[in-house]
Coordinates of C-alpha atoms in Angstrom, one line a residue:
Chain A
X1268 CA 196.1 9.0 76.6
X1269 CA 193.1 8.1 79.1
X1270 CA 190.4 9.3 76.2
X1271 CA 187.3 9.2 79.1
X1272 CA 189.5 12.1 80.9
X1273 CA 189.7 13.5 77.5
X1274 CA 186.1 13.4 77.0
X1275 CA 185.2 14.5 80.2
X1276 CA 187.4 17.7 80.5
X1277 CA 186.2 18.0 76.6
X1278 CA 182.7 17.9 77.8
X1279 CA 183.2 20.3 80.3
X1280 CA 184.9 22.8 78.6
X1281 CA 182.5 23.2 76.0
X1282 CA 180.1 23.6 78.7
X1283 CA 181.9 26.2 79.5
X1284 CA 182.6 27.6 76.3
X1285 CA 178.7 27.7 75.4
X1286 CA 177.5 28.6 79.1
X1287 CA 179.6 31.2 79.7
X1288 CA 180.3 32.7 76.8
X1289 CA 177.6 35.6 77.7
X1290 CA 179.1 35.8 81.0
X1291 CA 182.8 36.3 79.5
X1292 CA 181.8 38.3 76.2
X1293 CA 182.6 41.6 75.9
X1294 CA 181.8 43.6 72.9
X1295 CA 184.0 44.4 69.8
X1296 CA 183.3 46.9 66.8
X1297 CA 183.1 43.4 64.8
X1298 CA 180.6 41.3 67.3
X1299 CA 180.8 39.5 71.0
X1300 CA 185.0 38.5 71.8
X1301 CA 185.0 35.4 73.7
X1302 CA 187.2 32.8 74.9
X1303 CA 187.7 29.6 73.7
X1304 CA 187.8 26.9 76.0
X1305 CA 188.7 23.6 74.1
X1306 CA 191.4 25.3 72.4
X1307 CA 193.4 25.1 75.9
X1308 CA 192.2 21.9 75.9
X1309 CA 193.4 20.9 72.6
X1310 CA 196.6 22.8 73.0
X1311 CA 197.5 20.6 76.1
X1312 CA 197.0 17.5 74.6
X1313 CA 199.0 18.6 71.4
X1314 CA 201.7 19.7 73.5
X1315 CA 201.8 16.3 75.7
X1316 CA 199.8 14.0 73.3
X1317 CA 202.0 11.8 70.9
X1318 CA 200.7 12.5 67.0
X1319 CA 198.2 10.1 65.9
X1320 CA 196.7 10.9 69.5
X1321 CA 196.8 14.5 68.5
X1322 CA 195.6 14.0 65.2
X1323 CA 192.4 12.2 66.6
X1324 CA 192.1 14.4 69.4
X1325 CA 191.8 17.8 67.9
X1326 CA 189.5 16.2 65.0
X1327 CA 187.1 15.4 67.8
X1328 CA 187.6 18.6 69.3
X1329 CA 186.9 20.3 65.9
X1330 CA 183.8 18.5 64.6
X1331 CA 182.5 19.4 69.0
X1332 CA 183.2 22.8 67.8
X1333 CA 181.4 22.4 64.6
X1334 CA 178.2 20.7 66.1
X1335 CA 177.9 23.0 68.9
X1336 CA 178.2 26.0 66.3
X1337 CA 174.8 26.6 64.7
X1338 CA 174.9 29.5 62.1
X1339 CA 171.9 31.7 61.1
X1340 CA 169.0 30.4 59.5
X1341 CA 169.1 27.0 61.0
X1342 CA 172.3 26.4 59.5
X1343 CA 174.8 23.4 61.1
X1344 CA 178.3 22.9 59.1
X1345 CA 180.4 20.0 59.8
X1346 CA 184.1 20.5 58.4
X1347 CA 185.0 24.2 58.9
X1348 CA 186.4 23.7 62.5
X1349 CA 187.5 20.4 62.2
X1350 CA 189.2 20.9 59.0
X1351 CA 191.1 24.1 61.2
X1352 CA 191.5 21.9 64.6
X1353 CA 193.4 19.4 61.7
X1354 CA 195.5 22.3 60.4
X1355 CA 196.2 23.5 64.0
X1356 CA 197.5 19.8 64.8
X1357 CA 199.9 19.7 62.0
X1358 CA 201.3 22.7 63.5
X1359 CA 201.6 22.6 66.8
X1360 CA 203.3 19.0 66.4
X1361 CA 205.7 21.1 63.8
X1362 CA 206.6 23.3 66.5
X1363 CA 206.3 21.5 70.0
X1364 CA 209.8 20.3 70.1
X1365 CA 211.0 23.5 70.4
X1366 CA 208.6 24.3 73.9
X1367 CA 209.0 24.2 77.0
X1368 CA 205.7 22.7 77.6
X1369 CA 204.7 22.8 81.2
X1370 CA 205.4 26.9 81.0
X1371 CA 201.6 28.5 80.9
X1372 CA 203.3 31.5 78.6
X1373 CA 203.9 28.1 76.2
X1374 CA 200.2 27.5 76.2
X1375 CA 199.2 30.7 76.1
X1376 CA 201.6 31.3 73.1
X1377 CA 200.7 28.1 71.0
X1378 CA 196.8 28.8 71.7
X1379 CA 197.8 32.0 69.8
X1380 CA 199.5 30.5 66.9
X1381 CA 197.8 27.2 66.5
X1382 CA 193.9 29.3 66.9
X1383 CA 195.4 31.4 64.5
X1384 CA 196.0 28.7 62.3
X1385 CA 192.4 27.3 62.8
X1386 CA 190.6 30.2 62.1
X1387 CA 193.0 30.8 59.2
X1388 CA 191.2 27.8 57.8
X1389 CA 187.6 28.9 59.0
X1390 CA 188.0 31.7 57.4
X1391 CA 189.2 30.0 53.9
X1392 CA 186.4 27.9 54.4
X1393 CA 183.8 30.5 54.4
X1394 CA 185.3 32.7 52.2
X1395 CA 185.1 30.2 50.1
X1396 CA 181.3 29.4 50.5
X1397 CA 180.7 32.7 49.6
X1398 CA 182.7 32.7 46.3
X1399 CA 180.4 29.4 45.8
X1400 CA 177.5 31.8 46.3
X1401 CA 176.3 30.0 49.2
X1402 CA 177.8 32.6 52.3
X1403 CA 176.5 33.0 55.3
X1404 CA 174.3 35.9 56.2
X1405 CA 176.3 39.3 56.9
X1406 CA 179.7 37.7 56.8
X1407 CA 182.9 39.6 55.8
X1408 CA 186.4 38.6 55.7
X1409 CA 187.9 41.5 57.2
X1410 CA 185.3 42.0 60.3
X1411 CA 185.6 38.0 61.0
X1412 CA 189.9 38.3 60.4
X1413 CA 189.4 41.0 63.9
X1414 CA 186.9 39.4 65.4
X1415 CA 188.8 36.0 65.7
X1416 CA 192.1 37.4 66.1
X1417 CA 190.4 39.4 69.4
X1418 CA 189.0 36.3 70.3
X1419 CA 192.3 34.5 69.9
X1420 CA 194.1 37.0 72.3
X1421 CA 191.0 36.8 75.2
X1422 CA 191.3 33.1 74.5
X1423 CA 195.3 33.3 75.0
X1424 CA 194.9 35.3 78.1
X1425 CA 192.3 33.3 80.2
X1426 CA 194.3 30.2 79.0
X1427 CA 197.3 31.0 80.4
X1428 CA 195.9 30.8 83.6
X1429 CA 193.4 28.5 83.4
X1430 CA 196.5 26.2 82.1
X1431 CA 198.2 26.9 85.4
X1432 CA 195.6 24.6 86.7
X1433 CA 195.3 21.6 83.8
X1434 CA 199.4 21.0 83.4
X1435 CA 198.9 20.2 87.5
X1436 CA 196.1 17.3 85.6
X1437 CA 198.4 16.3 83.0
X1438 CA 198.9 12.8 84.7
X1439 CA 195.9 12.4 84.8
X1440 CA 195.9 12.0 80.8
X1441 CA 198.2 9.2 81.3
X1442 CA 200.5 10.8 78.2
X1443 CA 203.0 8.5 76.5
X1444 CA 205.5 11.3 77.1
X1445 CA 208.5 9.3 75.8
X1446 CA 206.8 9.5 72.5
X1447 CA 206.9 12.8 72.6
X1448 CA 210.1 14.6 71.3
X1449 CA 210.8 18.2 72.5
X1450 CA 213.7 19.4 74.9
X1451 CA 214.7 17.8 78.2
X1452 CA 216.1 18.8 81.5
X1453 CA 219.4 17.9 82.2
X1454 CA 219.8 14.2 83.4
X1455 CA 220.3 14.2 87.2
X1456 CA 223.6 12.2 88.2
X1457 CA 222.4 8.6 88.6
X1458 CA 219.0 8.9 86.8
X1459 CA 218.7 6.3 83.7
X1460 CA 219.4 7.6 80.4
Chain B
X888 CA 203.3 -4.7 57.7
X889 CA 203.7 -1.4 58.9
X890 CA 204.7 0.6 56.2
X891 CA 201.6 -0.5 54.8
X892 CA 199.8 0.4 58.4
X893 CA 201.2 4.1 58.0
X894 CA 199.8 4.5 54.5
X895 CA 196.5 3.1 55.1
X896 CA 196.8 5.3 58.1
X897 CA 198.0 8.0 55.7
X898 CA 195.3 7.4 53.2
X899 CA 192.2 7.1 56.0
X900 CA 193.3 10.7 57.1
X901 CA 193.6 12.4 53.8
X902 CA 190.0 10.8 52.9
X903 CA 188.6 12.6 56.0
X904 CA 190.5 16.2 55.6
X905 CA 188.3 15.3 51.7
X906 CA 185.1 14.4 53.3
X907 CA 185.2 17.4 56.0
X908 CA 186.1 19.7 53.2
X909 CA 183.4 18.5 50.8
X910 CA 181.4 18.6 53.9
X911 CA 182.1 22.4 54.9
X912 CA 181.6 23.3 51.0
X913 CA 178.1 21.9 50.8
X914 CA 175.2 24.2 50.0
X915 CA 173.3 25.2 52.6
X916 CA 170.3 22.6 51.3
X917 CA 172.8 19.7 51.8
X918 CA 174.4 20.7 54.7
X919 CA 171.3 19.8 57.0
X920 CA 172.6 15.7 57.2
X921 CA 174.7 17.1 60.6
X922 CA 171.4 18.8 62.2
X923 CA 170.5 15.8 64.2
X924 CA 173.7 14.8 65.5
X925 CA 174.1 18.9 65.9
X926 CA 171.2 18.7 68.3
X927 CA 172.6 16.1 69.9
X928 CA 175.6 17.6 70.8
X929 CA 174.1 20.8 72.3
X930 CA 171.6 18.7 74.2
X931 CA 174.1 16.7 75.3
X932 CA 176.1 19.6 77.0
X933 CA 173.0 21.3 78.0
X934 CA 172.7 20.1 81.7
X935 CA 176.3 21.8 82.3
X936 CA 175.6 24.5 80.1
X937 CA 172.1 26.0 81.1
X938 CA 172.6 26.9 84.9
X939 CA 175.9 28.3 83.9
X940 CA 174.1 30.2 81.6
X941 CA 171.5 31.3 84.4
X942 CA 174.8 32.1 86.6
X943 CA 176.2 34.1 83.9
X944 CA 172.8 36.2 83.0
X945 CA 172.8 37.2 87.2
X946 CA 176.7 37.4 87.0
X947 CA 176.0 40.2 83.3
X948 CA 173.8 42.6 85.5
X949 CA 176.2 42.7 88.5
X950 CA 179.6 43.2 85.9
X951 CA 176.9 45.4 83.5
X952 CA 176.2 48.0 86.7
X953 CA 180.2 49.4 86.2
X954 CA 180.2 49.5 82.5
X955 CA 176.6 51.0 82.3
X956 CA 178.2 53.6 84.8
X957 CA 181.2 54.7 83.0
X958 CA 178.7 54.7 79.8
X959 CA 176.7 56.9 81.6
X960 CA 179.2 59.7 82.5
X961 CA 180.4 59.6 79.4
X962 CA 176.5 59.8 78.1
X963 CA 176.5 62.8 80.3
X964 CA 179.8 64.6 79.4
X965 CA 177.8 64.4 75.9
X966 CA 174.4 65.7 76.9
X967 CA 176.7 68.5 79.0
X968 CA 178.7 68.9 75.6
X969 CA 175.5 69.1 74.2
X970 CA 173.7 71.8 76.5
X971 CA 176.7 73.9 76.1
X972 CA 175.9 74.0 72.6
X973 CA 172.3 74.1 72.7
X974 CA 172.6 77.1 74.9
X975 CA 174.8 78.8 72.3
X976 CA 172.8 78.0 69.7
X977 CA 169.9 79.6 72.0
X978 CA 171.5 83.0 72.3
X979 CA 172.1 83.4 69.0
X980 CA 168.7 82.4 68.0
X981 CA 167.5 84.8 70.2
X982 CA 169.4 87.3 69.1
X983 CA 168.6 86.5 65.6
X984 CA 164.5 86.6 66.6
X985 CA 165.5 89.9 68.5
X986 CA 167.2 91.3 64.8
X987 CA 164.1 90.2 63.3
X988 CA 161.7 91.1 65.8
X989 CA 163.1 94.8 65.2
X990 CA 163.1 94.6 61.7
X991 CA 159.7 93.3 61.3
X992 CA 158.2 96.3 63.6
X993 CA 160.6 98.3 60.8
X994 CA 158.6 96.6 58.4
X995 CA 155.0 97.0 60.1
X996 CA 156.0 100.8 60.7
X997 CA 157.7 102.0 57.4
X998 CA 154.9 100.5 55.3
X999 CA 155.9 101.7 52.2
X1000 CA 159.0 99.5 51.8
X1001 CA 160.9 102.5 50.6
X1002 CA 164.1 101.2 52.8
X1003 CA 166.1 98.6 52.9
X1004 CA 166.8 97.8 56.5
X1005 CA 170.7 97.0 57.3
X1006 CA 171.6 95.2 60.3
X1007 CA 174.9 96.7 62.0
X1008 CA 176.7 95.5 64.9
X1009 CA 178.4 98.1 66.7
X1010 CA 181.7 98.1 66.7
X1011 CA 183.2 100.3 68.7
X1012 CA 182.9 104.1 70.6
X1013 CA 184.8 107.1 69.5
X1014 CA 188.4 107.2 71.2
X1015 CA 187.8 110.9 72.2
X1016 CA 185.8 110.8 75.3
X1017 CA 183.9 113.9 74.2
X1018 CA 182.7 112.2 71.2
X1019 CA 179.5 109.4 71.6
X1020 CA 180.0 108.3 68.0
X1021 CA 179.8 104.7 68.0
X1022 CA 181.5 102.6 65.0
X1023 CA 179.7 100.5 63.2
X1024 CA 180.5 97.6 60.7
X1025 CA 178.8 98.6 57.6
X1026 CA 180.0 101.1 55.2
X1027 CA 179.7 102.2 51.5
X1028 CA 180.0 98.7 50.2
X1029 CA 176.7 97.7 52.3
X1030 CA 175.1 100.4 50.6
X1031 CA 175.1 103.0 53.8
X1032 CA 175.7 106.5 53.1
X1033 CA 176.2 109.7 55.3
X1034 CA 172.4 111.0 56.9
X1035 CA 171.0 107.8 56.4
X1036 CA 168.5 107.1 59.7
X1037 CA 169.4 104.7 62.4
X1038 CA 167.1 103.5 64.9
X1039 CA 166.9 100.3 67.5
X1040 CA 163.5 98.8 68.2
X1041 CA 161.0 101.7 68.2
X1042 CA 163.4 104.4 68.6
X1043 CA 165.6 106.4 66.9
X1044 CA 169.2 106.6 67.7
X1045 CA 170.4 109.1 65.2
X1046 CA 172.4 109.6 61.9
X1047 CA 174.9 107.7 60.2
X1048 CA 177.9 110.1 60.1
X1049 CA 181.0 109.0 58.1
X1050 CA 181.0 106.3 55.7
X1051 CA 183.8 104.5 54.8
X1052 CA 184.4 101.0 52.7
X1053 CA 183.1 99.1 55.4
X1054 CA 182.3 100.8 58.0
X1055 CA 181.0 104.2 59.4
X1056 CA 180.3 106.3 62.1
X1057 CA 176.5 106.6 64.0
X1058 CA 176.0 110.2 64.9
X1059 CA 173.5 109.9 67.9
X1060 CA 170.7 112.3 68.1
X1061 CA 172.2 113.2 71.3
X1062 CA 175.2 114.3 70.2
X1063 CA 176.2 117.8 71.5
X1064 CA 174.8 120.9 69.0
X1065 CA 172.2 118.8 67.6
X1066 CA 168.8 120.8 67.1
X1067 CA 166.2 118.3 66.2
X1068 CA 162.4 119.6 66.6
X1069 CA 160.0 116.9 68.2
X1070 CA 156.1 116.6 69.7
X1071 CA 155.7 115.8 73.0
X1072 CA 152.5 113.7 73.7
X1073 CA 151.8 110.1 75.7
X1074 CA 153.9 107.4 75.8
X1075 CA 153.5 104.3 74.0
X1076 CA 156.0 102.4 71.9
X1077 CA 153.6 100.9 69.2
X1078 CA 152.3 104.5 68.5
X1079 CA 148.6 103.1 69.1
X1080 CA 146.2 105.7 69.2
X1081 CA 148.9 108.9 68.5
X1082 CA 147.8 111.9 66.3
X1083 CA 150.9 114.2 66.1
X1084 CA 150.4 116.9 64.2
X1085 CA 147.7 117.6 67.1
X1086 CA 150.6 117.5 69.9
X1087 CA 152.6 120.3 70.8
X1088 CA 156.0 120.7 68.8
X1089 CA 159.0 121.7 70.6
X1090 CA 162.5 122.2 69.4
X1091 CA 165.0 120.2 71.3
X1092 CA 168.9 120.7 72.2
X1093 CA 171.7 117.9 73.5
X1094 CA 174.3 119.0 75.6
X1095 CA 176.2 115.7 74.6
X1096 CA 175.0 113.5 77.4
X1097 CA 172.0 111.8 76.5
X1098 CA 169.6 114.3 77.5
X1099 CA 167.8 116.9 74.7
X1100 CA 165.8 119.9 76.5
X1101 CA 163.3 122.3 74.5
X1102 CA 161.9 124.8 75.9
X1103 CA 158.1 125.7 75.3
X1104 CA 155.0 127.3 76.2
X1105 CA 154.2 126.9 79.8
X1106 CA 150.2 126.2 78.5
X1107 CA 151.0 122.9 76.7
X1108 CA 149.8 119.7 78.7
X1109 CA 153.6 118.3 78.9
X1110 CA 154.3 116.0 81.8
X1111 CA 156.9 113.3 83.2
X1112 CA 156.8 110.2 80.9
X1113 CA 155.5 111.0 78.3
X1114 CA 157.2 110.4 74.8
X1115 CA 158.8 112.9 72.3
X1116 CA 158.5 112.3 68.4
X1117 CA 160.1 113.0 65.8
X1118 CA 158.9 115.5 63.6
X1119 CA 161.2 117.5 62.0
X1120 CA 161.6 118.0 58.0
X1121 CA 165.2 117.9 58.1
X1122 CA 165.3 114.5 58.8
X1123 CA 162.8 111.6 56.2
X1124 CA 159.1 111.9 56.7
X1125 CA 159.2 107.9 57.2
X1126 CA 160.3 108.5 60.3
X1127 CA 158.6 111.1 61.8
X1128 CA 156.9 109.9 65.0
X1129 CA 159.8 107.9 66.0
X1130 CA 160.6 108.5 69.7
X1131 CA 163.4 109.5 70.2
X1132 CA 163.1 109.9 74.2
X1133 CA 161.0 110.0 77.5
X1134 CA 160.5 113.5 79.3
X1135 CA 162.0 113.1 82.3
X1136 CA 161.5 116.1 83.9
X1137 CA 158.8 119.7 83.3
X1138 CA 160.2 122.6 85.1
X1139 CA 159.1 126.2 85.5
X1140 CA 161.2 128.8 84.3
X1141 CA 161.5 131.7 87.1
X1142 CA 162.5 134.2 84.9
X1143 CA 159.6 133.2 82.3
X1144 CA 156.4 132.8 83.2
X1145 CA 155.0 131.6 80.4
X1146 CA 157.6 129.2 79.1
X1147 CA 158.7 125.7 80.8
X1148 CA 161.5 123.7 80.3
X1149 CA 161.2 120.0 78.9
X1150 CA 164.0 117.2 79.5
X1151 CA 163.6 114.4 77.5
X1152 CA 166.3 111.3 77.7
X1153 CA 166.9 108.6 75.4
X1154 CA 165.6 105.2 76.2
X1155 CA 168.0 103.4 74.4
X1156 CA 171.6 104.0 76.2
X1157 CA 174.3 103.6 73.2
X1158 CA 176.7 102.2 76.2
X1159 CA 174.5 98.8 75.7
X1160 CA 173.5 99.2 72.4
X1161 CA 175.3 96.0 70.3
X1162 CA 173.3 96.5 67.2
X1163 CA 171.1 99.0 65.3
X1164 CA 169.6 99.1 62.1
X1165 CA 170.4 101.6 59.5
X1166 CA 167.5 102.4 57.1
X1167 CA 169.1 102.5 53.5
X1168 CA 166.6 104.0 50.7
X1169 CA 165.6 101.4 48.7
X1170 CA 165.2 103.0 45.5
X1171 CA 168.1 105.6 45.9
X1172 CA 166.4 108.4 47.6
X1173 CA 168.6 111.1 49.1
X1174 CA 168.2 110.7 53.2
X1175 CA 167.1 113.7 53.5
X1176 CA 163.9 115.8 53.1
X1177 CA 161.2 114.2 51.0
X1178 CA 163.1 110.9 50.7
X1179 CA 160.2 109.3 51.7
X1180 CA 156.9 109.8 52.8
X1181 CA 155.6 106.9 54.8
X1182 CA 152.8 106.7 57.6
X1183 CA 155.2 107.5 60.6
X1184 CA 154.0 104.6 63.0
X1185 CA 151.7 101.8 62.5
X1186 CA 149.6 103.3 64.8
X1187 CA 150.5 106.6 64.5
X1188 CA 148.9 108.9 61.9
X1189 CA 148.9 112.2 60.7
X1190 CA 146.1 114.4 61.0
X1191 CA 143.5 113.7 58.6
X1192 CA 144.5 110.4 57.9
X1193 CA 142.6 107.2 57.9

């Protein structure tokens, strides 16, 4: 994988993610539903990405996540996200052979179940922190279980679109896709095995 | 070679899932080692970030204008909701300020607090067409008996009839055969000012509509508008000086020269009467002569009194 197109869509995203947020936000009974724009990111290169690269590339995406997340009270946590981007890895590469990846309902899908999976782990994280006695201001399990699930569906939804546009980019990435295992169109008569 | 790669490999990634999990966990005191590098990261992205922040504040007011419309019909299906109610609310509160309104003039008129004063919605006219007897919808259990007094406002309407459980019967003073004895003198409703055992007494007569005539001596200074009282002993002295209608007409008698014929009518017409207010005894007293013996009106007095 070309890591400075990584980093630049990367960058760019969470541009996004952080400038538009207000832009994209609507409001929820359990706070502001927005999307998440380096999950897409990270979903394409778990989907394309061979699984050390994967590994790498969604801890990097995490600890952006984590950096570019300051809680109340001056508050800046490095682990929760990363520690979820890790878990999300693990299972999107137990998963992606079964994908058709370049289908945006695939993206769209795994940004679903592999977000779920992240903020499965968020949420463990800061449920745990406040069985430590150390939780963050106002936080409950059940508001943040909606909120993240809402999130995860908004994030789904403008993903499969927005991935419409990125799987036209994957060469750009410069994927090892032979590393990659998952299922194949049938060999055209003549092509090499 | 690279078996040993793959668990060095192995071993490097299970040390950082431990660090970033130790990390996460640390107290808040602790956890300020990332600020910097935190910083660094938003400042980094902040050149993209801020003018598509800007873009997305103007972009908020433009999507805003729809939503703050839709909240805004629905804000006004509530305030309409709302009025609907209020205005409900309204009438009965005026209504209730109009039962009390009435009952308080009771209350400044029958000084003596020798009646209990029962509220009673009317229910319903008589089914015989020659009958004005109105229902009403308080009865034996509300403490109304037969002969008790019923008036509206200032006047008087008539006389509970039958009583039943829970209901009775309102016997206007205009119903047909009734022979009630009155004084004429000026009108006013408060009684300010009104001496009537110095005015002119006159027995009146309903023919069952809601006029009462009397006739008396042509010499009495009767004329249109002016008020007749009560004054008769068959009904409670409390309530003597009631009116119980206007004079509406004064005509000569041809075959009597010195007698005149007075039409009175009631002011109150039981067709829009709702509500009236029966005066039950408050200490038991028969409704009848001597039950009581209040100063008639507030304004009102007898002759030789204060």
């Amino acid at each position: 994988m070309r890591w400075w197109v990584f980093a630049i869509l990367a960058y760019l995203l969470l541009a996004l993610q952080v400038g538009l947020a207000d832009a994209m936000a609507w409001e929820s009974p359990y706070g502001p539903v927005a999307p998440r724009f380096l999950l897409l990111l990270a979903v394409l290169v778990g989907l394309w990405a061979s699984e050390s690269v994967v590994f790498t590339a969604w801890g990097v995406l995490g600890l952006l996540t984590d950096l570019a997340s300051p809680y109340a009270g001056g508050l800046h946590l490095v682990g929760p996200y990363a520690l979820g981007y890790l878990a999300g890895a693990y299972f999107i590469l137990q998963v992606r052979p079964m994908l058709f990846r370049r289908h945006p309902l695939t993206i769209a899908s795994m940004m679903m179940v592999s977000g779920g999976a992240i903020h499965l782990v968020v949420i463990v994280v800061f449920f745990t922190r406040k069985i430590l006695g150390y939780p963050l201001p106002d936080w409950s399990a059940g508001d943040e279980v909606m909120l993240r699930l809402l999130i995860l569906l908004y994030s789904a939804a403008v993903g499969g679109v927005l991935s419409v546009v990125l799987v036209r980019m994957v060469p750009l990435f410069g994927f090892e896709v032979s590393k990659v295992a998952g299922p194949s169109r049938p060999r055209r008569r003549g092509e090499p095995a | 070679m690279n078996r040993s790669g793959l668990t060095s490999r192995t071993m490097w990634g299970a040390a950082a899932v431990v660090a970033l999990a130790v990390a996460a966990l640390l107290p808040d005191r602790y956890a300020s080692f990332s600020k910097p590098v935190s910083m660094a990261v938003i400042t980094t992205v902040q050149p993209l970030s801020e003018p598509l922040h800007k873009l997305s504040a103007s972009l908020r007011q433009h999507v805003d204008q729809p939503l703050e419309a839709v909240q805004g019909v629905q804000l006004r299906d509530k305030v309409l909701e709302l009025e609907n109610e209020n205005y409900r609310l309204q009438w009965k509160v005026s209504q209730l300020e109009k039962d009390i309104s009435a009952l308080q003039k009771l209350d400044s008129q029958l000084g003596d607090r020798s009646f209990v004063y029962r509220r009673a919605a009317v229910s319903g006219r008589s089914a015989d067409p020659s009958s004005n007897t109105l229902h009403l919808e308080l009865g034996a259990r509300d403490g109304v008996g037969a002969g008790m007094v019923v008036v509206e406002g200032a006047y008087l309407i008539g006389r509970v009839g039958q009583v039943g459980h829970v209901a009775s019967t309102l016997d206007p003073i205009t119903t047909a055969g009734t022979h009630v004895t009155a004084v004429i003198g000026p009108f006013s409703a408060s009684g300010s000012g009104v001496v009537i055992d110095t005015l002119p007494l006159a027995q009146f007569d309903a023919d069952g509509s809601d006029r009462l005539t009397a006739v008396i001596a042509r010499s009495l200074p009767v004329q249109v508008g002016d008020a007749a009282r009560l004054k008769d002993p068959a009904w409670p002295g409390a309530v003597h000086g009631w009116i119980i209608g206007q004079v509406i007409a004064v005509e000569d008698m041809p075959d009597d020269l010195l007698r005149k014929r007075v039409t009175i009518q009631a002011i109150m017409s039981l067709r829009y009467i709702d509500a009236v207010t029966v005066l039950v005894p408050s200490r038991g007293a028969a409704p009848g002569e001597g039950a009581t013996t209040a100063v008639p009106l507030a304004g009102a007095t007898k002759e030789g009194a204060p």
